[in-house]
Coordinates of C-alpha atoms and ligand atoms in Angstrom, one line a residue:
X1 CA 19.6 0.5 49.5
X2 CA 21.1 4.2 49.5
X3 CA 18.5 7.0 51.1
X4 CA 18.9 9.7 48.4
X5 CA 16.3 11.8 50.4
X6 CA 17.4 11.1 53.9
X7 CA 15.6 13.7 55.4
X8 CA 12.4 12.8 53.9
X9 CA 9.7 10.5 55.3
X10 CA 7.4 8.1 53.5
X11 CA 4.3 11.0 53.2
X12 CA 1.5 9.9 55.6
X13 CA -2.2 10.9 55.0
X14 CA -2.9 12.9 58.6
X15 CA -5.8 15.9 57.9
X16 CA -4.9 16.7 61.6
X17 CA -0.9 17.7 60.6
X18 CA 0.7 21.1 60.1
X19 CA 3.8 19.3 58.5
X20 CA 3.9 20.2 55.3
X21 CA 5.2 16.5 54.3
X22 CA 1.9 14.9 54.8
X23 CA -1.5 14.5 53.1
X24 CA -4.4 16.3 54.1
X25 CA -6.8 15.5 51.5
X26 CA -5.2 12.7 49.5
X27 CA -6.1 9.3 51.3
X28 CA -5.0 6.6 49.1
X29 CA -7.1 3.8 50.1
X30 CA -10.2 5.5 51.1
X31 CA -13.4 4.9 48.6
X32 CA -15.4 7.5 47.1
X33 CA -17.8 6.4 44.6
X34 CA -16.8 2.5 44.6
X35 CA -12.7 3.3 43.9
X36 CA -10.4 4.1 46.0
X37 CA -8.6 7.4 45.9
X38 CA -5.8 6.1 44.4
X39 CA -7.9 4.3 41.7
X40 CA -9.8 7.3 40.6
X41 CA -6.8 9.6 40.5
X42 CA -3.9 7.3 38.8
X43 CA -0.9 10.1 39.8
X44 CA 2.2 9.8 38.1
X45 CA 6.0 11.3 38.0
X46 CA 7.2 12.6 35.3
X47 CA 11.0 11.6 35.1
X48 CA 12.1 14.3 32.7
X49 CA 11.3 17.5 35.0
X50 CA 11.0 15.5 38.5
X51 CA 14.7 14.1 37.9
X52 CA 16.3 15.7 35.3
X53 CA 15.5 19.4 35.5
X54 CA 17.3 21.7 37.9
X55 CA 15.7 24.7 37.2
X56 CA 17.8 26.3 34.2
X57 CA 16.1 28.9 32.2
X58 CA 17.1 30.9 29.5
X59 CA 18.4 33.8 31.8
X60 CA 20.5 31.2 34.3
X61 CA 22.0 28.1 35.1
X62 CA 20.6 25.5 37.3
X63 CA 19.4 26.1 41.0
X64 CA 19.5 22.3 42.2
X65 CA 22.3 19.9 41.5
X66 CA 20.4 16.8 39.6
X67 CA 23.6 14.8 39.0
X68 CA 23.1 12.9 42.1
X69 CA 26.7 13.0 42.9
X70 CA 28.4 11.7 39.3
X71 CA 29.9 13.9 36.4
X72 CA 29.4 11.3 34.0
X73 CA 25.8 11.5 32.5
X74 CA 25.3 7.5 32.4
X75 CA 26.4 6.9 36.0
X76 CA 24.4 10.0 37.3
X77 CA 21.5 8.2 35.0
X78 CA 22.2 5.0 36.5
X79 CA 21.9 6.2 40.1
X80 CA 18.9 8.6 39.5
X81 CA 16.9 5.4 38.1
X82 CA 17.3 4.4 42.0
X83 CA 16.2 8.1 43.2
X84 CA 13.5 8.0 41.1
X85 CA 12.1 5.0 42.6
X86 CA 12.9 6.2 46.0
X87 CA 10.9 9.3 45.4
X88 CA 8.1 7.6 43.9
X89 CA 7.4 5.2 47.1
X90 CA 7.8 8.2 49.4
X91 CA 4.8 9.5 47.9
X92 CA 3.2 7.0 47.4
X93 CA 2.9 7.0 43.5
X94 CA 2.5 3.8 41.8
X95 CA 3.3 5.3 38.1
X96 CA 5.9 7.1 35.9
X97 CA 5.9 8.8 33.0
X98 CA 9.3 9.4 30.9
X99 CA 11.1 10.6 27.1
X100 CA 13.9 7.8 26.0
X101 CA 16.1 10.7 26.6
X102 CA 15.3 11.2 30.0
X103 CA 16.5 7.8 31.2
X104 CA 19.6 7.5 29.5
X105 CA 21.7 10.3 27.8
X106 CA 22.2 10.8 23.9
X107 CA 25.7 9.0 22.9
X108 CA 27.1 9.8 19.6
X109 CA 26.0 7.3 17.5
X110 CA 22.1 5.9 17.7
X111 CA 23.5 2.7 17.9
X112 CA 25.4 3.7 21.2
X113 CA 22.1 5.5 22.2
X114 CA 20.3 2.5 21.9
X115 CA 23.1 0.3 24.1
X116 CA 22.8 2.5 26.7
X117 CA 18.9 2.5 27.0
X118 CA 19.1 -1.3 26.5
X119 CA 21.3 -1.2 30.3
X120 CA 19.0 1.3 32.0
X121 CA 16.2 0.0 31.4
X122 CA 17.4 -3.2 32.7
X123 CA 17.8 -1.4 35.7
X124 CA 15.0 0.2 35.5
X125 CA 12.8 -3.4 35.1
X126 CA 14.6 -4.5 38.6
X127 CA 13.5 -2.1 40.0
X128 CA 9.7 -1.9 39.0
X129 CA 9.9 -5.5 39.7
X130 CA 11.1 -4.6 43.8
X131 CA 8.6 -2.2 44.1
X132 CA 5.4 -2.9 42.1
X133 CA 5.9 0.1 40.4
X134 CA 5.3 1.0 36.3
X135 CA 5.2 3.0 33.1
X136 CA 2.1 5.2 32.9
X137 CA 3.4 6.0 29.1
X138 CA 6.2 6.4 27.2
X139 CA 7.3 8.5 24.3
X140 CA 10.1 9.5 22.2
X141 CA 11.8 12.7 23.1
X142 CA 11.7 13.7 19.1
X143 CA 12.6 17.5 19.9
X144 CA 16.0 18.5 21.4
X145 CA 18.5 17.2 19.4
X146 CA 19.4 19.6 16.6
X147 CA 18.5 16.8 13.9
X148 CA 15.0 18.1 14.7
X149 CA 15.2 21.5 14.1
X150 CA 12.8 21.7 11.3
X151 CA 10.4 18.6 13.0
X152 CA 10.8 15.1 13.5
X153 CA 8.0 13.6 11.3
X154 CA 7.2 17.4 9.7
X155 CA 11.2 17.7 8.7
X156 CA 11.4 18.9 5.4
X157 CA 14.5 15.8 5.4
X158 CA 13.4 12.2 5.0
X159 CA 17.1 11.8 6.7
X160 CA 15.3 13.5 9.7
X161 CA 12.3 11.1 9.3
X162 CA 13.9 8.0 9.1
X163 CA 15.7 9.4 12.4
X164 CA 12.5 9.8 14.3
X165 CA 11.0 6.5 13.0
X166 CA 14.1 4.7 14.3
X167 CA 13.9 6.4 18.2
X168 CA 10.2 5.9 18.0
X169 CA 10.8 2.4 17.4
X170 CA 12.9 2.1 20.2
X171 CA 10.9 3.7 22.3
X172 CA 8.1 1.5 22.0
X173 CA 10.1 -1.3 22.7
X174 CA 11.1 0.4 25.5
X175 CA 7.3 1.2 26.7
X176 CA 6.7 -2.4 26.2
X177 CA 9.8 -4.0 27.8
X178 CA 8.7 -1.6 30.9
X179 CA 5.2 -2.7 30.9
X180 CA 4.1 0.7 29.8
X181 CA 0.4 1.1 29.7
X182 CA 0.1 4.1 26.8
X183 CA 2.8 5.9 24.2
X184 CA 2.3 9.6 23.9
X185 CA 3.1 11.8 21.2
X186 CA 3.7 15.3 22.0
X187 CA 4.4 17.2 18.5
X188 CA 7.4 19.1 20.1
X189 CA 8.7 20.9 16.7
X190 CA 6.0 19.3 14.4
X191 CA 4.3 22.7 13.2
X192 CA 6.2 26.0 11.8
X193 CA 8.0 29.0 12.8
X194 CA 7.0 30.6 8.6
X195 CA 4.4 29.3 6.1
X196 CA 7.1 30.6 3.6
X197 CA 9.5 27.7 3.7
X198 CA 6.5 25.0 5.0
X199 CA 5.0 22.6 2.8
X200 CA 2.1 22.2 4.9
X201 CA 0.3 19.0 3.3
X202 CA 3.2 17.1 2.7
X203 CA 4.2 17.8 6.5
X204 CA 0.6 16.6 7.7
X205 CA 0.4 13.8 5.8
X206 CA 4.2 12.3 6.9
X207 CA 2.6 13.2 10.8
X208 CA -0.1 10.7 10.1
X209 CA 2.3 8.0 8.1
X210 CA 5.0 8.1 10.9
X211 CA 1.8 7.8 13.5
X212 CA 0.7 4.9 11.4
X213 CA 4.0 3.0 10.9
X214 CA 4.2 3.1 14.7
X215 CA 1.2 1.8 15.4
X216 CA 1.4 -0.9 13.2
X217 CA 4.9 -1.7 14.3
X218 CA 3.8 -1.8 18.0
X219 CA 0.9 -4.1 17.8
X220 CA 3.3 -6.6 15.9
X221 CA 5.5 -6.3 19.1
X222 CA 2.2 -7.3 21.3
X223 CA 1.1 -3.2 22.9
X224 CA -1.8 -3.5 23.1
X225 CA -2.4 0.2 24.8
X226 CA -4.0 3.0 23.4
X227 CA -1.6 6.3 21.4
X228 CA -2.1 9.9 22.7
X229 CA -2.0 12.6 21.2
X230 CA -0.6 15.8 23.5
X231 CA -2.5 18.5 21.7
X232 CA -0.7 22.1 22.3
X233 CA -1.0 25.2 20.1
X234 CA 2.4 27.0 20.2
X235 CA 6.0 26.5 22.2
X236 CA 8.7 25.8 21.0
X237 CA 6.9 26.2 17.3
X238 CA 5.4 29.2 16.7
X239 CA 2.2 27.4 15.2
X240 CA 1.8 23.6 16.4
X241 CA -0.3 21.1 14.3
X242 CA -1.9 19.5 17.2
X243 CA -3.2 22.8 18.4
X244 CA -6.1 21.8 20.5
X245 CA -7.9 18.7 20.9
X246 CA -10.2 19.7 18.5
X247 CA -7.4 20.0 15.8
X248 CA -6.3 16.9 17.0
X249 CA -9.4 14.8 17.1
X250 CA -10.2 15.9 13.2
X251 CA -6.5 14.8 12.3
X252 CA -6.6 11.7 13.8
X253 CA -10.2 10.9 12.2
X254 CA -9.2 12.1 8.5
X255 CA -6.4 9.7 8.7
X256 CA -8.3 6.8 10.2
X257 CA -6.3 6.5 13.5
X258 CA -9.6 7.1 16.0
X259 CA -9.6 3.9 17.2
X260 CA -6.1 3.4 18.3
X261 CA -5.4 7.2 19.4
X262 CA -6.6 9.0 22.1
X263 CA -5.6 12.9 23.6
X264 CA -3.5 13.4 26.7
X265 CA -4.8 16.8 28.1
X266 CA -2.0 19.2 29.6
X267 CA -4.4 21.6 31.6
X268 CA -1.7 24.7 30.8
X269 CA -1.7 23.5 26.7
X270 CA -5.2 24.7 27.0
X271 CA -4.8 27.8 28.8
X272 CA -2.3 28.4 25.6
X273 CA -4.9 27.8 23.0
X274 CA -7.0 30.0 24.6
X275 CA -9.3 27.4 26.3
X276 CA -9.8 26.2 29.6
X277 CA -9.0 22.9 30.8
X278 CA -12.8 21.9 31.1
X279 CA -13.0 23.1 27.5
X280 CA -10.1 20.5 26.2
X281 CA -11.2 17.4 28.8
X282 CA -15.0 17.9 27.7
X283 CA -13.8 17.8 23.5
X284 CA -12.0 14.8 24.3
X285 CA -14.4 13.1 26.1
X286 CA -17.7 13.8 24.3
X287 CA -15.4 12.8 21.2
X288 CA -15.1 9.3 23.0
X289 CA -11.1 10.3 22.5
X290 CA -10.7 11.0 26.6
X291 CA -7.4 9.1 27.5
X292 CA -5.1 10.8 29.9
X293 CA -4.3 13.9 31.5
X294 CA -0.9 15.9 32.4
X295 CA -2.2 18.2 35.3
X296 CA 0.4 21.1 35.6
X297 CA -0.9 24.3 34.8
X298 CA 0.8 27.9 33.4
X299 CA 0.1 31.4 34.6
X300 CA -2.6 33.0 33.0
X301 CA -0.5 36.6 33.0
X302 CA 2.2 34.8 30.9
X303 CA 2.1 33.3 27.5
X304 CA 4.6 30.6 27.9
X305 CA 4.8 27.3 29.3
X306 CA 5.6 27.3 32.9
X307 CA 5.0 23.4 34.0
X308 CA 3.8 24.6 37.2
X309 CA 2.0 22.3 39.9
X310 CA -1.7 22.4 39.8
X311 CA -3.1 24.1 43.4
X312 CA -6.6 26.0 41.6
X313 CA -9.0 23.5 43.3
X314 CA -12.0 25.0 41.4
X315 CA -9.7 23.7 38.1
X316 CA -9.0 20.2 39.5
X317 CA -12.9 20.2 40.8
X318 CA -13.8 20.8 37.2
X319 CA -11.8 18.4 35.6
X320 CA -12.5 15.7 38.0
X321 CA -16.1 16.4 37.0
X322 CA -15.2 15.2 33.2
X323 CA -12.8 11.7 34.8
X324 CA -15.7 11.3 36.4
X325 CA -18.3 11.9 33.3
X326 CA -16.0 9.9 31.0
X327 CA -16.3 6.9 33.4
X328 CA -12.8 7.3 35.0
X329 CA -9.5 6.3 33.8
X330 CA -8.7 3.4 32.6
X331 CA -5.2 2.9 31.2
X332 CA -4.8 6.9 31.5
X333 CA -4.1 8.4 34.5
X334 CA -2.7 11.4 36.5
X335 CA 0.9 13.0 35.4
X336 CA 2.5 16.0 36.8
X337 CA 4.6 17.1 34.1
X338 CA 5.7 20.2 36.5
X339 CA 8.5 21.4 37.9
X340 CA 9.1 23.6 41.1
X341 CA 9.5 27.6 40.5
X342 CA 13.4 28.2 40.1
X343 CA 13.3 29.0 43.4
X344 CA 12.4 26.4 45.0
X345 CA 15.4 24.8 45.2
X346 CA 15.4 22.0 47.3
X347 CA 14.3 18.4 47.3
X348 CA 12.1 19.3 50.5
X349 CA 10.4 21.8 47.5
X350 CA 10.2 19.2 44.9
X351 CA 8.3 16.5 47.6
X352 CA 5.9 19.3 49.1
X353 CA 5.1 20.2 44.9
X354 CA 4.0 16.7 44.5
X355 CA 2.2 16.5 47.4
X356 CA 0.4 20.5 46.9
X357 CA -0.7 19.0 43.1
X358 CA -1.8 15.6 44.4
X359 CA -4.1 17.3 47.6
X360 CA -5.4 19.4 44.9
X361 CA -6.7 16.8 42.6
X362 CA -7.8 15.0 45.7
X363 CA -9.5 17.6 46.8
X364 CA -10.8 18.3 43.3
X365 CA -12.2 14.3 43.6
X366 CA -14.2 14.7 46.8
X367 CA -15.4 18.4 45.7
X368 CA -16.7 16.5 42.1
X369 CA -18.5 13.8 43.7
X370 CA -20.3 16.1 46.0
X371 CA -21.2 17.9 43.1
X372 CA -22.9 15.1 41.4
X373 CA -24.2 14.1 44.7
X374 CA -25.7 17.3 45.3
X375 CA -27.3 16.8 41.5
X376 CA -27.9 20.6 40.9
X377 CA -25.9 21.3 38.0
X378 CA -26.3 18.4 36.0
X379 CA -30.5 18.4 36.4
X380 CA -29.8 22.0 35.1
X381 CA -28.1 21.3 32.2
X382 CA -30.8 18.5 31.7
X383 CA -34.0 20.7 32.1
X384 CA -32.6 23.4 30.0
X385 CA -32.6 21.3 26.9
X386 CA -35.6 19.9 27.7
X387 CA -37.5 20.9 24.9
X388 CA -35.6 18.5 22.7
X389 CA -37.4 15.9 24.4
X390 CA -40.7 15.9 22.8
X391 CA -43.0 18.0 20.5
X392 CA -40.9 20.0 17.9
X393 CA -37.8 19.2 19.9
X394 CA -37.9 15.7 18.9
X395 CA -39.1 16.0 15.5
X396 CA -35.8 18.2 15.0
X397 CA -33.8 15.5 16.7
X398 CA -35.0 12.5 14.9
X399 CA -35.2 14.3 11.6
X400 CA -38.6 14.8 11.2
X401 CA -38.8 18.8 11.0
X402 CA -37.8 19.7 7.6
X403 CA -37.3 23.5 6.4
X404 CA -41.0 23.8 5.6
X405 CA -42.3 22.8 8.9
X406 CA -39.8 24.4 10.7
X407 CA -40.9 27.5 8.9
X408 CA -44.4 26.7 9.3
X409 CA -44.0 26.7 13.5
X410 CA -42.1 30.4 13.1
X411 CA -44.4 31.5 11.4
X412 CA -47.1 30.7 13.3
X413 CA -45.6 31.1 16.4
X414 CA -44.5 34.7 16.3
X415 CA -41.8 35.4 18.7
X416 CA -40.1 33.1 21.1
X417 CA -39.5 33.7 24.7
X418 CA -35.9 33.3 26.0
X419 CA -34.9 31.4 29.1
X420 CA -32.2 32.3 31.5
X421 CA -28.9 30.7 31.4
X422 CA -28.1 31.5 35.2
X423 CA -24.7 31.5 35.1
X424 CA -24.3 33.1 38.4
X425 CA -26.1 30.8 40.2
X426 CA -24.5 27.8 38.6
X427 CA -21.8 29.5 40.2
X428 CA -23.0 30.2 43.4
X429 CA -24.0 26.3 43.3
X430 CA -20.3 25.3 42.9
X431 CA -19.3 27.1 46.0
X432 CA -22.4 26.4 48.2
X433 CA -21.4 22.8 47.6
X434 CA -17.3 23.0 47.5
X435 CA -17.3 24.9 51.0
X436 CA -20.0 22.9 53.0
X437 CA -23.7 24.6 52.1
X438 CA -26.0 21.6 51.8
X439 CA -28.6 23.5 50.1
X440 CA -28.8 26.7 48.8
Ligands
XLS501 C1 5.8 19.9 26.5 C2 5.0 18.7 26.7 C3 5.9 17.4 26.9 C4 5.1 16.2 26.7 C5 5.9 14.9 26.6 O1 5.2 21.0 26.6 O2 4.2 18.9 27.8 O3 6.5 17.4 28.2 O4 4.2 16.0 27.8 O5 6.7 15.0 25.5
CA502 CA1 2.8 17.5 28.9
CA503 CA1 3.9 21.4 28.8

């Protein structure tokens, strides 16, 4: 078997090590709360930016060579499926995610397209099969190709749609063939750059019938896992559909696709629609909609999206908090859709990403169960909305206040006195517990 990253060792879990190559909070097989690590957190690669990009942005070419040594695009795809599973056992993770485009190039006919997935992901298959690994998701990659200019599903051109319906039909039998456990649709162009040239209903409605056509076309091919839905407001679109889980969630009910859609939460999508992470995982999850979660973040001083690996423990505490909440995964998981800074252009870079993002989320594990251990800001929460409980509380909860007696009570009650939302100490809480404090 070739070693495409020779100089690389299988990453060890040793707190005690300064090498950057090793695990200091990320212990696979350790249990916290009845799971092991690697249970609880579910990481996986994401092929397109992990092994396809090489840093390119719109001011300059690439800054690390990606062809693994081949000109051709379907023998450098061919060889990368073999990096890509060499990377993954180095770190240890257990779970990819990846665009049809991603494993195999674009020929010049769909048919041709189609031929060449068909071989890769034959290879592919072998080698899952060697190393235990598999597909956390799959999805179409129903944005760079010029056809989809306008949108895929959104087009204004049923040409376009029929397009789209045909790759996402392959790439469900892709998902399946692999053994993929969820399909995600991210609305790359579905949304407008004008409302002058946009017929917006017509555009929502062929969202929700190209959604429906593939989700009655996969269960007839036996996938049985659950849809997501990548809500993000803006980029490349000026204005996307799925702007935040809350758009999202209302779409998906007025079309009556709940039950077989859920969201996957990209922690910098929120930080685009103005939201915080925590915001987007608590809609999804108190909306029984929690699925999955891409964890790279953006930079709050810039309004685009960077992909960056997630190191802000305090984010990946919080959001750990909601996994937790929403019971854990269970056919979601963990993806770093991120890619190194342009500068970081080495493969030593891309391994010490993936291990910065995981400690972080590990870390953001063992802070969240402390915090429910500790019990302080959930009894909060709890004794502040108390007064729904009994007395007037639960006559308004159970619908037994109506206007009149609810008017009676003011009136007779005269003023009301406020209670303090003690945000600061809620605070304070978070770091007495996250750095060591038993008590405060
Ligand atoms: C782009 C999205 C994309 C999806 C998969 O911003 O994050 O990468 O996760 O199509
Ligand atoms: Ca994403
Ligand atoms: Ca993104």
């Amino acid at each position: 078997m070739p070693d495409f990253y020779p100089t690389i060792p299988v990453i060890p879990y040793d707190p005690s090590s300064k090498s950057p190559l090793a695990f200091h909070f990320y212990n696979p097989d350790e249990t916290l709360l009845g799971k092991t690590m690697k249970a609880h957190l579910r990481f996986a690669m994401s092929y397109w930016h992990t092994m396809c990009a090489g840093g390119a942005d719109m001011f300059g070419v690439a800054t690390l060579d990606k062809s693994y040594g081949h000109a051709d695009p379907m023998a450098s795809a061919y060889v990368k499926a073999g990096a890509a599973f060499e990377f993954m056992r180095k770190l240890g993770l257990e779970l990819y995610c990846f665009h049809d485009r991603d494993i195999a190039p674009e020929a010049d006919t769909l048919c041709e397209t189609n031929a060449r997935l068909d071989k890769i992901s034959d290879k592919l298959l072998e080698l899952q099969n060697e190393s235990g690994i598999a597909p956390l998701w799959g999805t179409a990659n129903l944005f760079s190709n010029p056809r989809y200019q306008n949108g895929a599903a959104s087009s204004c051109s049923p040409e376009v749609f029929a397009f789209a319906a045909a790759q996402v039909k392959k790439a469900l039998e892709l998902t399946v063939k692999l053994g993929g456990q969820g399909f995600v649709f991210w609305g790359g162009r579905e949304g407008y750059e004008t409302l002058l040239n946009t017929n917006y209903a017509l555009e929502q409605e062929n969202i929700a019938r190209l959604f429906t056509l593939a989700r009655d076309y996969a269960r007839s091919i036996g996938f049985k896992g659950p849809f997501y839905v990548e809500p993000k407001p803006k980029e490349p679109m000026k204005h996307q559909y799925d702007y935040d889980a809350a758009a999202a969630i209302g779409f998906l009910r007025k079309y009556g696709l709940q039950d077989d859609f859920k969201m996957n939460i990209e922690a910098n999508h929120a930080t685009l629609a103005g939201h915080t992470f925590q915001h987007e995982l608590r809609m999804a999850r108190e909306e029984g909609m929690f699925g999955s979660i891409d964890a790279n973040i953006g930079d709050p001083l810039l309004g685009w999206d960077t992909d960056q690996f997630p190191t802000n423990v305090y984010d990946s505490t919080l959001a750990m908090l909601e996994v937790l909440q929403a019971g854990g995964f269970t056919t979601g998981g963990l993806n770093f859709d991120a890619k190194t800074r342009r500068a970081s252009n080495s493969f030593e870079d891309l391994f010490q990403a993936y291990v910065a993002g995981m400690d972080a989320f590990a870390l953001g594990l063992r802070m969240a169960a402390k915090l429910q251990a500790d019990g302080r800001l959930g009894e909060f929460v709890k004794a502040r909305y108390a007064g729904y409980e009994s007395g007037l509380g639960l006559d308004i909860v159970e619908g037994r206040a109506d206007m009149a007696a609810l008017e009676a009570f003011a009136l007779e009650r005269g003023d009301v006195e406020t209670t303090s939302g003690r945000q600061e100490y809620l605070e304070h809480v978070m770091n007495c517990v996250m750095f060591g404090q038993a008590k405060l």
